[in-house]
Amino acid sequence: MPVRRGHVAPQNTFLGVIIRKFEGQNKKFIIANARVQNCAIIYCNDGFCEMTGFSRPDVMQKPCTCDFLHGQFTSRHAVAQVAQALLGSEERKVEITYHRKDGSNFLCATHIIPVKNEEGVVMMFILNFDYILDEGSSDSLERLNHTSPSKYSTINKIPLITLNFSEANNDKKCPSPPSSEKTIIAPKVKDRTHNVTDKVTQVLSLGADVLPEYKLQTPRMDKWTILHYSPFKAVWDWLILLLVIYTAIFTPYSAAFLLNDIEEQRRRECGYSCSPLNVVDLIVDIMFIVDILINFRTTYVNTNEEVVSHPAKIAIHYFKGWFLIDMVAAIPFDLLIFGSGSDETTTLIGLLKTARLLRLVRVARKLDRYSEYGAAVLMLLMCIFALIAHWLACIWYAIGNVEKPYLEHKIGWLDNLGVSIGKKYNYSDPSSGPSIKDKYVTALYFTFSSLTSVGFGNVSPNTNSEKIFSICVMLIGSLMYASIFGNVSAIIQRLYSGTARYHLQMLRVKEFIRFHQIPNPLRQRLEEYFQHAWTYTNGIDMNMVLKGFPECLQADICLHLNKNLLQGCKAFRGATKGCLRALAMRFKTTHAPPGDTLVHSGDVLTALYFVSRGSIEILKDDVVVAILGKNDIFGEMIHLYAKPGKSCADVRALSYCDLQTIQREDILEVLDMYPEFADHFFTNLELTFDLRDENAKVSYKE
């Protein structure tokens, strides 16, 4: 599978940052669209709902002057100040008495904050509400109260915001809600900068450099941050892969064959740079250290499919992951102990240099990218087999080399090799005996023949140590032979099944794009959605899998899949088990990518939509009128109309969304079968946004 890129499309991150920053601070705020009449509320958080007693469906689309909170103790002067701040697009703090839904009153400080786009035009208002204990006190009740989970929770459910407030459609304003006495339209003011002031960020507990501009922008990244899918990172990873392969091959070879007494004496005399191989090792160590620094600046994809680019979060993620292994593998041990005159230096260098093999763990964690390609898997298995044979050959030589001086009878395999090729060892001459090439080739020949269980006997173990090692090699060989070569056909079949399906579907998508000449931006959206959907479902049609089971089992599965909706939505509480099973069978899950339009203006409303993950925006004439998140419902009140109506707005996904839908005919059919539940359902069904266009005339041919 390709590298996960995460959510990398240009996005407006303003609301996402605001909502995440308010989390955990027990803030109570609403967000209003300044470009529509009466500055209608398009978002309210949990704290505001708890403070006022109103639900989100009650608050949405009301004017941000909060007329519905006014009562007998509400000061007209304070109301006028709020209206004046909205009309003049001014930042202002007003103390005002509001009334809850149950009639009780409370004193709070209302902070009106205008938010402008890059052109200096006010696009939104943020109204922050703080309790006031008594007159003249600025302490907030947040310190006395503890937050509690709410059914209206949508915090952190808007990771990707792509709001588009069209300036060309400012004449087409949405009708004013009937509860408003005067029409408020924020003027276009450009007398201030479009950045939020330091005072505002202080009130919102934000840093002055945290609150972004309200505009379409790519995610902000530090100057030296590297994208994990960038061309540079891809080239660098391949370079590190080559260095790791070099390390895996030459480190055991150097430790076993090259670090002998003559080599060590020569290095002491002429310096560290005497051997070109040591210079290469030094360069490799430097590259590994640079790779650690690069990993500290490389983005990653978190569990929410978001690209994390904050340096501190990247560092914490790396420290918790592969930093320790990378650090140990990058330490140049031979440099640290260079110059020591002890006799154990050679052995110590050889042992410590093998710590570089820890880098192979980094390679192993990335092998799953290529696990779908059968040819790559075969090549990989062959390389692993050869690499293990190479390591065992180095160990085989090290055993013979260590035992050789202490053998009373020269029966070791090195002595036998010297006799067979006419290069006997003369122990008074250290340079006598077979060459390094002869010894390595013979050792590799022995390990390959032992691993494949094809021993010819011309190179045989004679000492006890050699025989014990040979037994271990045979055990390893039998295990590798059975697990790799004996199952090659099964591995290819298993790997090719998923790969073939993926490439076949991808080929169809590309052929569709080529045939219809889809433009590049739309083509990229198609390909990214396909890759995300494949990752999400692994190319499996869940509905087809479900249909393969008996109907009674399907009902139980559907009841489990829709458990959170049926238990969490107030409208479904009190239904019998049979009613819930019938409803669950008729729910369908829809997955939508960012920017996908779920309902167009003028479409016939044939279903009810329940948002189970992600966030969506509702637009009238390209003006955002509502933002919906988890547990919100939109559609129409089906029991009030004999025929389905038409949508008055567009519904567009802001992030990757999961929606559960049920057709109008299906729900009416179930309620007809369970009439005792129908009244309860229609009484408790609360639409967060009613899409029905009351002005449209619906006509159908019977």
XYZ file of C-alpha atoms in Angstrom:
702
model
C 0.000 0.000 0.000
C 1.212 3.542 -0.640
C 2.495 5.700 2.200
C -0.381 7.236 4.164
C -0.432 10.917 3.329
C -3.094 11.894 5.861
C -5.317 14.936 5.462
C -3.066 17.215 3.440
C -5.507 19.161 1.242
C -5.690 22.946 1.699
C -8.116 23.663 4.470
C -9.509 26.437 6.621
C -8.304 25.464 10.096
C -9.822 28.362 12.018
C -12.753 26.565 13.635
C -10.720 23.452 14.274
C -8.100 25.452 16.180
C -10.723 27.415 18.139
C -12.636 24.305 19.200
C -9.509 22.364 20.152
C -8.174 25.297 22.171
C -11.437 25.646 24.084
C -11.424 21.957 24.991
C -10.574 21.426 28.615
C -11.049 25.122 29.490
C -14.813 24.848 30.126
C -15.476 27.721 27.730
C -18.978 28.623 26.609
C -19.137 30.156 23.154
C -21.058 30.409 19.924
C -19.925 31.161 16.379
C -22.104 33.258 14.071
C -21.924 33.936 10.333
C -21.504 37.674 9.846
C -22.482 37.568 6.175
C -26.111 36.580 6.676
C -29.013 38.516 8.083
C -29.149 38.685 11.869
C -25.718 37.001 12.040
C -27.254 33.555 12.484
C -25.577 31.106 14.850
C -23.842 28.314 12.957
C -22.100 26.586 15.863
C -22.464 26.364 19.637
C -20.387 24.261 21.977
C -21.431 21.990 24.837
C -20.704 24.556 27.527
C -23.150 27.053 26.027
C -25.893 24.396 25.851
C -25.306 23.417 29.478
C -25.221 27.041 30.608
C -28.503 28.017 28.934
C -30.429 24.745 28.988
C -31.133 24.956 25.259
C -30.197 22.116 22.905
C -28.252 22.652 19.721
C -31.344 22.344 17.491
C -32.929 25.104 19.603
C -29.945 27.417 19.153
C -28.967 26.851 15.511
C -30.015 29.630 13.112
C -31.033 31.975 15.955
C -29.561 35.502 15.819
C -26.325 35.853 17.751
C -27.864 38.698 19.771
C -29.340 35.765 21.750
C -32.848 37.221 21.886
C -34.088 33.855 23.139
C -32.100 34.424 26.361
C -33.611 37.838 27.061
C -36.066 38.251 29.925
C -37.356 40.681 32.513
C -33.934 41.172 34.126
C -32.125 41.777 30.828
C -30.937 45.366 30.554
C -31.941 47.205 27.401
C -28.703 49.149 27.572
C -26.661 45.929 27.552
C -28.722 44.572 24.639
C -28.071 47.805 22.749
C -24.332 47.489 23.421
C -24.278 43.957 21.993
C -26.231 45.064 18.917
C -23.959 48.088 18.449
C -20.854 45.887 18.631
C -22.303 43.574 15.991
C -23.409 46.412 13.729
C -20.049 48.140 13.954
C -18.012 44.937 13.860
C -16.330 45.996 17.063
C -14.647 43.983 19.744
C -16.488 44.596 23.006
C -17.156 43.063 26.401
C -20.642 43.502 27.873
C -22.060 42.448 31.239
C -25.612 41.242 30.717
C -28.240 39.191 32.529
C -29.650 36.250 30.557
C -32.435 33.778 31.289
C -32.156 30.034 30.941
C -34.742 27.815 29.297
C -36.225 27.009 32.705
C -36.659 30.747 33.457
C -33.781 31.197 35.938
C -31.439 34.111 35.310
C -27.670 34.478 35.492
C -25.189 37.309 35.077
C -22.416 36.798 32.559
C -19.768 38.719 30.659
C -20.335 38.473 26.905
C -17.246 39.064 24.794
C -17.959 39.864 21.119
C -15.011 39.120 18.840
C -15.140 39.871 15.092
C -13.064 37.607 12.820
C -11.908 38.839 9.435
C -10.578 37.141 6.346
C -7.431 38.016 4.412
C -9.243 40.932 2.763
C -10.167 42.494 6.077
C -13.863 41.626 5.726
C -15.666 40.437 8.859
C -16.782 36.878 8.180
C -17.710 35.564 11.622
C -18.368 36.585 15.199
C -17.239 34.596 18.210
C -19.266 35.287 21.351
C -17.658 34.014 24.538
C -19.725 33.823 27.727
C -18.294 33.830 31.277
C -20.272 33.600 34.497
C -19.923 36.537 36.911
C -20.219 35.639 40.579
C -21.283 39.075 41.711
C -21.191 42.610 40.456
C -17.685 43.861 39.956
C -16.168 40.393 40.141
C -14.399 39.041 37.119
C -13.956 35.523 38.456
C -15.626 32.825 36.442
C -17.630 29.895 37.708
C -15.531 27.622 35.570
C -13.183 27.175 38.507
C -16.051 25.908 40.630
C -17.679 23.615 38.132
C -16.359 20.461 36.509
C -17.080 19.660 32.938
C -19.144 16.586 32.199
C -19.730 14.667 28.982
C -22.699 15.852 26.974
C -24.751 14.333 24.233
C -24.033 17.439 22.191
C -20.315 16.772 22.183
C -18.698 17.805 18.952
C -15.348 18.990 20.246
C -12.495 17.755 18.099
C -15.032 16.468 15.561
C -14.142 19.213 13.081
C -10.569 18.391 12.118
C -10.882 19.799 8.606
C -12.749 23.052 8.002
C -13.296 24.221 4.447
C -15.844 26.966 4.889
C -16.460 29.095 1.815
C -18.154 32.430 2.395
C -18.831 33.755 -1.089
C -18.601 37.529 -1.444
C -20.451 37.374 -4.739
C -23.596 36.146 -3.051
C -23.882 38.741 -0.327
C -27.099 40.078 -1.885
C -28.782 36.691 -1.415
C -29.267 36.744 2.323
C -31.060 34.097 4.270
C -34.416 35.160 5.736
C -34.282 36.529 9.250
C -35.534 34.288 12.015
C -38.895 35.459 13.364
C -37.510 35.952 16.856
C -35.335 38.889 15.780
C -36.701 42.404 16.050
C -34.122 44.109 13.908
C -31.938 42.959 11.046
C -28.225 42.949 11.705
C -25.788 42.723 8.819
C -22.123 43.236 9.575
C -20.619 45.867 7.258
C -17.449 45.331 5.276
C -14.821 47.053 7.371
C -11.160 47.233 6.555
C -10.006 49.767 9.127
C -8.226 47.069 11.152
C -5.812 44.337 10.310
C -7.311 40.966 9.610
C -5.308 39.401 12.435
C -7.002 38.896 15.788
C -5.690 41.313 18.399
C -3.527 40.342 21.345
C -6.352 41.225 23.727
C -8.666 38.737 22.053
C -6.134 35.942 22.098
C -5.495 36.642 25.770
C -9.203 36.362 26.562
C -9.486 33.128 24.596
C -6.377 31.720 26.316
C -4.642 31.520 22.955
C -1.191 32.638 21.925
C -0.970 35.544 19.500
C 0.672 33.280 16.957
C -1.800 30.420 17.412
C -5.069 31.789 16.080
C -4.892 31.523 12.265
C -6.412 33.777 9.690
C -9.871 32.881 8.495
C -9.044 31.852 4.955
C -8.337 28.783 2.845
C -4.793 27.828 3.578
C -2.494 24.862 3.644
C -1.635 23.541 7.122
C 1.005 25.740 8.733
C 4.361 24.080 9.121
C 7.642 25.083 10.622
C 10.299 26.257 8.187
C 12.471 23.162 8.575
C 9.674 20.600 8.839
C 9.818 17.806 6.242
C 6.685 16.125 4.915
C 6.834 12.354 5.327
C 5.632 11.863 1.728
C 7.845 14.520 0.115
C 10.258 13.572 -2.725
C 13.229 14.496 -0.550
C 12.123 12.115 2.219
C 11.525 9.329 -0.311
C 15.041 9.730 -1.773
C 16.536 9.982 1.707
C 14.772 6.796 2.845
C 16.154 4.909 -0.140
C 19.643 6.228 0.633
C 19.353 5.122 4.258
C 18.057 1.748 3.046
C 21.179 1.291 0.919
C 23.388 2.254 3.873
C 21.545 -0.228 6.093
C 22.110 -2.965 3.523
C 25.798 -2.004 3.401
C 25.912 -2.150 7.200
C 24.205 -5.548 7.321
C 26.747 -6.989 4.875
C 30.051 -5.334 5.776
C 29.745 -5.001 9.555
C 29.853 -8.775 10.278
C 32.422 -9.260 7.504
C 34.660 -6.538 8.907
C 34.275 -7.761 12.489
C 35.140 -11.357 11.584
C 37.663 -11.155 8.729
C 39.320 -7.744 8.769
C 39.881 -6.860 12.433
C 42.939 -9.060 12.972
C 46.166 -8.306 14.776
C 47.963 -7.074 11.649
C 45.092 -4.756 10.752
C 44.980 -3.341 14.281
C 48.758 -2.803 14.415
C 48.716 -1.051 11.030
C 45.904 1.251 12.165
C 47.787 2.189 15.319
C 50.835 3.131 13.283
C 49.316 5.134 10.400
C 46.076 6.448 11.919
C 42.391 5.821 11.633
C 42.210 6.812 7.966
C 44.647 4.061 6.987
C 41.805 1.769 5.904
C 39.322 3.080 3.289
C 36.676 0.793 4.780
C 36.955 2.606 8.104
C 36.442 5.919 6.348
C 33.285 4.554 4.739
C 32.089 3.352 8.144
C 32.635 6.839 9.528
C 30.573 8.340 6.708
C 27.798 5.804 7.387
C 27.777 6.755 11.071
C 27.490 10.428 10.165
C 24.618 9.709 7.787
C 22.806 7.752 10.493
C 23.199 10.680 12.907
C 21.847 13.061 10.253
C 18.934 10.666 9.754
C 18.101 10.975 13.468
C 18.001 14.759 13.117
C 15.783 14.471 10.034
C 13.390 12.169 11.885
C 12.996 14.877 14.524
C 11.663 17.190 11.784
C 9.570 14.730 9.747
C 5.780 14.796 9.945
C 3.718 11.709 10.697
C 0.078 10.635 10.434
C -1.732 10.156 13.731
C -4.659 7.889 14.513
C -7.123 10.520 13.270
C -5.519 10.496 9.795
C -4.173 14.001 10.441
C -0.689 15.110 9.439
C 1.141 16.183 12.616
C 3.708 18.902 11.908
C 4.248 20.433 15.347
C 7.959 19.992 16.242
C 7.275 19.106 19.888
C 4.698 16.454 19.005
C 7.021 15.002 16.354
C 9.857 14.797 18.889
C 7.656 13.096 21.503
C 6.375 10.617 18.908
C 9.954 9.808 17.819
C 11.209 9.469 21.407
C 8.412 6.995 22.140
C 9.162 5.051 18.972
C 12.471 4.329 17.281
C 14.825 6.922 18.752
C 16.624 4.549 21.145
C 17.298 1.931 18.462
C 18.440 4.558 15.956
C 20.687 6.196 18.544
C 22.437 2.967 19.586
C 22.911 1.972 15.940
C 24.479 5.345 15.104
C 27.132 5.396 17.865
C 30.640 5.098 16.272
C 32.053 2.649 18.809
C 35.294 2.087 16.921
C 36.010 5.834 17.097
C 35.220 6.014 20.800
C 37.643 3.220 21.701
C 40.269 4.084 19.056
C 43.713 4.551 20.510
C 43.395 2.116 23.404
C 46.383 -0.169 23.519
C 44.735 -3.154 25.136
C 44.808 -6.548 23.477
C 41.051 -6.849 23.773
C 40.498 -3.834 21.496
C 40.033 -5.896 18.357
C 37.407 -8.195 19.855
C 35.610 -5.282 21.506
C 35.453 -3.330 18.243
C 34.047 -6.357 16.453
C 31.333 -6.922 19.024
C 30.299 -3.278 19.357
C 30.152 -2.690 15.611
C 27.471 -5.361 15.358
C 25.156 -2.939 17.185
C 24.680 -1.283 13.796
C 22.593 -4.275 12.802
C 19.794 -2.773 14.923
C 19.147 -0.590 11.894
C 17.619 -3.642 10.259
C 14.651 -3.218 12.599
C 13.881 0.056 10.822
C 13.883 -1.742 7.505
C 11.631 -4.504 8.823
C 8.965 -2.018 9.958
C 8.637 -0.676 6.414
C 8.484 -4.024 4.642
C 4.674 -4.117 4.908
C 4.548 -1.437 2.197
C 5.792 -4.002 -0.302
C 4.004 -7.049 1.109
C 1.346 -6.818 -1.613
C 3.835 -7.318 -4.424
C 4.568 -11.008 -4.938
C 7.782 -10.502 -6.910
C 9.131 -8.156 -4.263
C 8.303 -10.661 -1.521
C 10.136 -13.468 -3.375
C 13.168 -11.263 -3.900
C 13.032 -10.211 -0.267
C 12.918 -13.814 0.949
C 15.905 -14.726 -1.211
C 17.856 -11.743 0.112
C 17.033 -12.679 3.707
C 18.218 -16.219 3.063
C 21.482 -14.995 1.535
C 22.020 -12.450 4.335
C 21.591 -15.097 7.032
C 24.023 -17.366 5.180
C 26.514 -14.465 5.067
C 26.200 -13.871 8.826
C 26.621 -17.560 9.588
C 29.706 -17.685 7.332
C 31.281 -14.892 9.365
C 30.518 -16.747 12.596
C 31.877 -19.993 11.095
C 35.153 -18.291 10.262
C 35.329 -16.579 13.674
C 34.987 -19.974 15.433
C 37.794 -21.529 13.381
C 40.023 -18.456 13.766
C 39.606 -18.316 17.553
C 40.238 -22.067 18.018
C 43.173 -22.339 15.617
C 46.026 -21.223 17.937
C 44.862 -23.450 20.799
C 44.432 -26.746 18.922
C 47.048 -29.351 19.790
C 46.225 -31.316 16.659
C 45.624 -29.040 13.715
C 42.267 -30.461 12.689
C 40.256 -27.262 12.376
C 38.538 -26.441 9.100
C 40.978 -23.587 8.418
C 43.959 -25.915 8.706
C 42.260 -28.459 6.458
C 41.511 -25.679 3.951
C 45.162 -24.611 3.921
C 46.265 -28.192 3.268
C 43.708 -28.772 0.502
C 44.596 -25.631 -1.488
C 48.365 -25.807 -0.798
C 48.553 -22.770 1.491
C 49.479 -24.260 4.849
C 49.671 -22.159 7.985
C 53.148 -21.312 9.264
C 52.596 -20.128 12.824
C 55.882 -18.265 12.809
C 54.615 -16.216 9.854
C 51.278 -14.456 10.590
C 50.700 -13.737 6.903
C 50.783 -17.402 5.883
C 47.741 -19.502 5.116
C 44.790 -19.043 2.769
C 43.835 -15.563 1.645
C 40.796 -13.733 3.001
C 38.972 -14.394 -0.256
C 39.617 -18.139 0.011
C 38.440 -18.232 3.624
C 35.260 -16.192 3.018
C 34.195 -18.080 -0.100
C 34.753 -21.425 1.614
C 32.828 -20.340 4.734
C 29.927 -19.074 2.609
C 29.927 -22.290 0.594
C 29.681 -24.338 3.797
C 26.788 -22.312 5.270
C 24.797 -22.381 2.020
C 25.244 -26.133 1.645
C 24.264 -26.682 5.292
C 21.216 -24.378 5.146
C 19.893 -26.089 2.033
C 20.651 -29.560 3.451
C 22.948 -30.311 0.512
C 26.267 -31.053 2.249
C 29.064 -32.511 0.067
C 31.527 -33.149 2.917
C 34.526 -31.416 1.323
C 34.252 -28.754 4.057
C 33.351 -30.442 7.301
C 33.374 -29.643 11.007
C 35.998 -31.472 13.059
C 36.200 -29.822 16.470
C 33.396 -29.902 19.013
C 32.706 -26.178 18.602
C 32.459 -26.539 14.839
C 30.113 -29.512 15.168
C 27.816 -27.702 17.611
C 27.669 -24.700 15.286
C 26.949 -27.001 12.328
C 24.011 -28.511 14.204
C 22.619 -25.034 14.835
C 23.048 -24.150 11.168
C 21.165 -27.285 10.121
C 18.311 -26.464 12.495
C 18.128 -22.928 11.166
C 18.295 -24.221 7.611
C 15.467 -26.696 8.100
C 13.290 -23.985 9.658
C 14.042 -21.512 6.856
C 13.583 -24.124 4.174
C 10.186 -25.144 5.547
C 8.928 -21.640 6.286
C 10.175 -19.871 3.157
C 10.795 -22.165 0.228
C 8.207 -24.756 1.203
C 5.475 -22.112 1.284
C 6.513 -19.901 -1.613
C 3.472 -20.804 -3.683
C 1.115 -20.171 -0.761
C 2.795 -16.833 -0.025
C 2.482 -15.745 -3.642
C -1.168 -16.752 -3.813
C -2.058 -14.982 -0.591
C -0.179 -11.808 -1.442
C -1.369 -11.630 -5.005
C -5.045 -11.919 -4.091
C -5.185 -8.535 -2.368
C -2.719 -6.961 -4.759
C -4.642 -8.075 -7.820
C -7.908 -6.690 -6.466
C -6.305 -3.375 -5.529
C -4.574 -2.883 -8.865
C -7.647 -3.992 -10.796
C -9.849 -1.444 -9.029
C -7.174 1.236 -9.365
C -6.847 0.469 -13.073
C -10.597 0.913 -13.495
C -10.440 4.269 -11.736
C -7.574 5.418 -13.966
C -9.337 4.221 -17.111
C -12.447 6.092 -16.040
C -10.367 9.238 -15.492
C -8.652 8.885 -18.864
C -11.821 8.112 -20.812
C -13.769 11.047 -19.394
C -10.731 13.368 -19.301
C -11.240 14.285 -15.679
C -9.298 17.478 -14.795
C -6.347 17.209 -12.450
C -7.862 18.510 -9.150
C -10.873 16.215 -9.493
C -8.613 13.347 -10.584
C -6.523 13.728 -7.424
C -9.669 13.704 -5.287
C -10.839 10.500 -6.962
C -7.526 8.725 -6.443
C -7.119 9.897 -2.839
C -10.669 8.846 -2.004
C -10.107 5.421 -3.555
C -6.906 4.908 -1.577
C -8.564 6.065 1.633
C -11.626 3.882 1.038
C -9.379 0.886 0.304
C -7.475 1.494 3.528
C -10.763 1.913 5.374
C -12.420 -1.298 4.114
C -9.464 -3.174 2.556
C -11.452 -3.354 -0.671
C -14.251 -5.400 0.891
C -17.887 -4.635 0.096
C -19.372 -4.824 3.575
C -22.930 -4.956 2.291
C -22.159 -7.992 0.128
C -20.532 -9.730 3.090
C -23.579 -8.989 5.224
C -25.982 -10.362 2.630
C -24.212 -13.717 2.756
C -25.645 -14.435 6.212
C -29.169 -15.535 7.164
C -31.659 -12.730 7.756
C -31.905 -13.400 11.488
C -28.124 -13.147 11.810
C -28.101 -10.052 9.593
C -30.489 -8.376 12.053
C -28.198 -9.149 15.002
C -25.162 -7.846 13.107
C -26.989 -4.677 12.025
C -28.168 -4.154 15.602
C -24.550 -4.294 16.757
C -23.308 -2.000 13.966
C -25.952 0.632 14.747
C -25.833 0.161 18.519
C -24.377 3.590 19.297
C -27.011 5.378 17.214
C -29.980 3.412 18.532
C -28.854 3.789 22.148
C -27.679 7.392 21.943
C -30.482 9.017 19.943
C -33.420 10.062 22.131
C -35.929 9.315 19.370
C -35.148 5.567 19.452
C -35.291 5.130 23.221
C -38.234 3.066 24.401
C -38.443 0.982 21.233
C -38.884 -2.760 21.576
C -36.142 -5.174 20.589
C -38.085 -6.210 17.505
C -38.572 -2.598 16.434
C -34.878 -1.862 16.878
C -33.944 -4.919 14.823
C -36.286 -3.831 12.039
C -34.820 -0.312 12.077
C -31.230 -1.562 12.183
C -31.833 -3.715 9.090
C -32.825 -0.611 7.129
C -29.950 1.676 8.108
C -27.177 2.179 5.567
C -23.728 3.538 6.350
C -22.314 6.158 3.976
C -18.646 7.191 3.908
C -17.941 10.663 2.489
C -14.557 12.367 1.849
C -13.914 16.081 2.488
C -15.600 18.327 -0.083
C -18.144 15.710 -1.160
C -21.669 17.110 -1.519
C -24.142 14.773 0.148
C -27.319 16.689 -0.688
C -27.732 19.387 -3.345
C -30.169 22.245 -3.131
C -33.383 21.175 -4.821
C -32.837 17.423 -4.263
C -35.832 15.448 -3.051
C -35.412 14.565 0.626
C -35.889 10.824 0.622
C -33.960 9.961 3.792
C -33.000 10.974 7.328
C -29.267 11.458 7.980
C -27.503 10.745 11.277
C -23.876 11.935 11.592
C -21.804 9.323 13.424
C -18.292 10.635 12.677
C -16.757 13.769 11.201
C -18.382 17.102 10.455
C -20.423 18.651 7.654
C -21.467 22.145 6.623
C -24.815 23.323 5.298
C -24.781 26.137 2.743
C -27.473 28.362 1.275
C -26.343 30.305 -1.774
C -22.721 29.416 -0.907
C -23.130 30.911 2.573
C -22.575 28.622 5.554
C -25.657 28.494 7.748
C -24.787 25.547 10.001
C -21.984 23.203 10.979
C -23.013 19.758 12.159
C -20.991 17.105 13.938
C -21.345 13.790 15.702
C -24.887 12.850 16.851
C -26.513 15.594 14.755
C -29.522 14.827 12.541
C -30.652 16.522 9.337
C -33.357 15.916 6.771
C -37.056 16.746 7.206
C -39.830 15.962 9.682
C -41.341 13.142 7.653
C -44.502 12.800 9.750
C -45.615 16.354 9.021
C -45.831 15.952 5.255
C -47.534 13.399 3.057
C -44.884 13.710 0.361
C -41.139 14.308 0.603
C -40.008 17.880 0.111
C -37.036 19.438 -1.610
C -33.801 20.540 -0.006
C -33.301 24.234 0.616
C -29.512 23.994 0.984
C -26.397 22.081 0.012
C -24.856 19.627 2.482
C -21.110 19.170 2.125
C -18.600 17.096 4.090
C -15.853 18.988 5.894
C -13.853 15.937 6.933
C -13.979 12.213 6.334
C -17.502 11.487 7.543
C -19.573 8.441 8.397
C -23.323 8.927 8.130
C -26.090 6.466 8.851
C -29.115 6.988 6.624
C -32.583 5.487 6.569
C -35.023 5.965 3.722
C -38.323 7.742 4.323
C -40.355 4.771 3.089
C -38.394 2.354 5.286
C -38.902 4.238 8.517
C -42.587 4.821 7.790
C -42.953 1.114 7.093
C -41.369 0.184 10.424
C -43.462 2.720 12.327
C -46.566 1.351 10.625
C -45.644 -2.115 11.925
C -45.005 -0.728 15.447
C -47.665 1.991 15.900
C -47.155 2.080 19.674
C -43.631 3.433 19.053
C -44.550 5.947 16.337
C -45.846 8.677 18.683
C -42.787 8.429 20.899
C -40.468 8.627 17.881
C -42.085 11.682 16.299
C -42.322 13.468 19.657
C -38.633 13.010 20.503
C -37.161 13.400 17.005
C -35.139 16.636 17.014
C -33.594 17.703 13.727
C -30.459 19.760 14.173
C -31.230 21.281 10.777
C -34.446 20.958 8.760
C -33.550 20.900 5.066
C -37.115 21.123 3.722
C -37.754 24.128 1.504
C -41.151 25.440 2.550
C -41.376 27.680 -0.512
C -40.845 24.880 -3.027
C -43.888 23.218 -4.528
C -43.633 19.462 -4.672
C -45.641 17.646 -7.306
C -45.536 13.967 -8.246
C -47.306 11.973 -10.843
C -49.358 9.222 -9.316
